[in-house]
Amino acid sequence: MKKFLKIALAVLFAAALLGTFVFLWKKTRPVKVVYQIVAPIKDTLRQFVVATGKVEPRDEVLIKPQISGIISEVAREAGTMVRKGEVIATVKVIPEMGQLNSAESRVNVARISLDQTQREHARNVELHEQGVISNEEFEQSRTALQKAEEEMQNAQDNLEIVQNGIASRKAELSNTQIRSTIDGMILDVPIKEGNSVIQSNTFNDGTTIATVADLSNMIFRGKVDETDVSKLKEGMDVQLTIGALQNVSLKAQLEYISPKATEENGVVMFEVKAAVIIPEDVFVRAGYSSNASIMIDSRENVFTLPESAIEFEGDKTFVYVLTSPENADEQTFEKREVKIGLSDGIKVEVSEGVTEADKIRGSKLL
């Protein structure tokens, strides 16, 4: 039994030793590398600058009240179309007690003054008919009556304005009815019936009643990197892709490039704007995120190679041309200098150094 155990251990040791030698021998052998073989092909290359941003209305207006109060009625909802002058909401005025008391007092004083002036004028009419007073005195009496009547009307108008926000004889000019100032679609109505609102004045922006915009006149607003902005110029054609609209591509035209940069997360960016052409059968909502592709250069019918096949050494570029048969066990290559041109990030133009018959080393397969 002991003899059998010794033989087994000897066999195991010999197998382990042999396996180690085989492993080390395989490790010392050179690794066979196989490369993909590509050929120069004639193609069209286009180079683009890509800007990310949003599609927004060119004109977006915030509708604000010209009087403070409480919303008594909301006549329009977000998503509805409005014409210029249409009522969006109505504001109920809450009078300030001091102003109300003063306005009522002014009406009472004006009424007392009017009553007295009317009595005096009635007497003067009788005296004028009897020839007791002159025409001049009669005219002064009539003028005084007209002034008293006008003061009474002004006092009543002022009281109505304090109470209701508008005088009854000028109801068509009521600023308690909040109207749209442009034609367009209501994008947002942030207030509800019963909300308090503040008028717009020189000291306060006022409460926004609604946001109205013309969605038929849209612009793309985005940012481009400082390395690309020098390649752009106004008037260039722009192709927009919107993530929310599948299989829809919109045309636009670049109309603005910011002269001043902004820094975002350490990256210097420039704002660009482009006028969007929207087909009648496409509805674009305000704020859609979008990518803009701006073609800055193109080459047609030129030899191209994958960028992975190009090797850079300083200012020079090289390719490796296959010198062995394609089906040979070992691939051999010849290093050759070439001149390259336009690149689209995947393929690059090769202007000199290769022919259509050459076979070029590409990326590694093994």
GROMACS .gro file of N, CA and C in nm, residues 13 18 28 56 63 79 121 123 126 145 160 171 175 186 228 231 233 274 307 316 343:
model
   63
   13PHE      N    1   0.341   1.454  -0.914
   13PHE     CA    2   0.448   1.556  -0.916
   13PHE      C    3   0.500   1.574  -1.057
   18LEU      N    4   0.539   1.885  -1.550
   18LEU     CA    5   0.523   1.894  -1.696
   18LEU      C    6   0.425   2.005  -1.734
   28THR      N    7   0.589   3.217  -2.322
   28THR     CA    8   0.705   3.281  -2.386
   28THR      C    9   0.688   3.294  -2.537
   56GLU      N   10  -3.801   7.739  -2.850
   56GLU     CA   11  -3.882   7.830  -2.770
   56GLU      C   12  -3.955   7.928  -2.861
   63ILE      N   13  -4.871   8.828  -1.915
   63ILE     CA   14  -4.986   8.915  -1.898
   63ILE      C   15  -5.000   8.948  -1.750
   79GLY      N   16  -5.333   7.622  -2.311
   79GLY     CA   17  -5.351   7.541  -2.430
   79GLY      C   18  -5.455   7.595  -2.527
  121HIS      N   19  -7.865  12.936  -0.928
  121HIS     CA   20  -7.883  12.955  -1.071
  121HIS      C   21  -8.031  12.968  -1.107
  123ARG      N   22  -8.262  13.108  -0.920
  123ARG     CA   23  -8.298  13.245  -0.889
  123ARG      C   24  -8.246  13.342  -0.995
  126GLU      N   25  -8.466  13.362  -1.306
  126GLU     CA   26  -8.584  13.447  -1.292
  126GLU      C   27  -8.545  13.595  -1.296
  145LEU      N   28  -7.270  12.663  -1.236
  145LEU     CA   29  -7.352  12.541  -1.230
  145LEU      C   30  -7.285  12.428  -1.307
  160GLU      N   31  -6.652  10.523  -0.791
  160GLU     CA   32  -6.668  10.397  -0.863
  160GLU      C   33  -6.532  10.331  -0.891
  171ALA      N   34  -6.667  10.202  -1.912
  171ALA     CA   35  -6.658  10.057  -1.886
  171ALA      C   36  -6.578   9.984  -1.992
  175ASN      N   37  -5.990   9.811  -1.658
  175ASN     CA   38  -5.867   9.735  -1.633
  175ASN      C   39  -5.889   9.624  -1.531
  186ILE      N   40  -5.218   8.031  -2.506
  186ILE     CA   41  -5.189   8.045  -2.363
  186ILE      C   42  -5.105   7.927  -2.319
  228ASP      N   43  -1.572   7.548  -3.157
  228ASP     CA   44  -1.653   7.537  -3.278
  228ASP      C   45  -1.713   7.669  -3.323
  231LYS      N   46  -1.622   7.854  -3.648
  231LYS     CA   47  -1.656   7.791  -3.776
  231LYS      C   48  -1.796   7.829  -3.822
  233LYS      N   49  -2.126   8.097  -3.898
  233LYS     CA   50  -2.159   8.232  -3.942
  233LYS      C   51  -2.310   8.239  -3.964
  274ALA      N   52  -3.147   8.016  -3.384
  274ALA     CA   53  -3.181   7.984  -3.522
  274ALA      C   54  -3.332   7.991  -3.539
  307GLU      N   55  -1.103   5.616  -3.916
  307GLU     CA   56  -1.002   5.689  -3.839
  307GLU      C   57  -0.911   5.594  -3.762
  316LYS      N   58   0.290   6.424  -3.879
  316LYS     CA   59   0.275   6.333  -3.991
  316LYS      C   60   0.172   6.225  -3.960
  343SER      N   61  -1.255   6.514  -4.169
  343SER     CA   62  -1.298   6.399  -4.090
  343SER      C   63  -1.435   6.428  -4.032
   0.00000   0.00000   0.00000
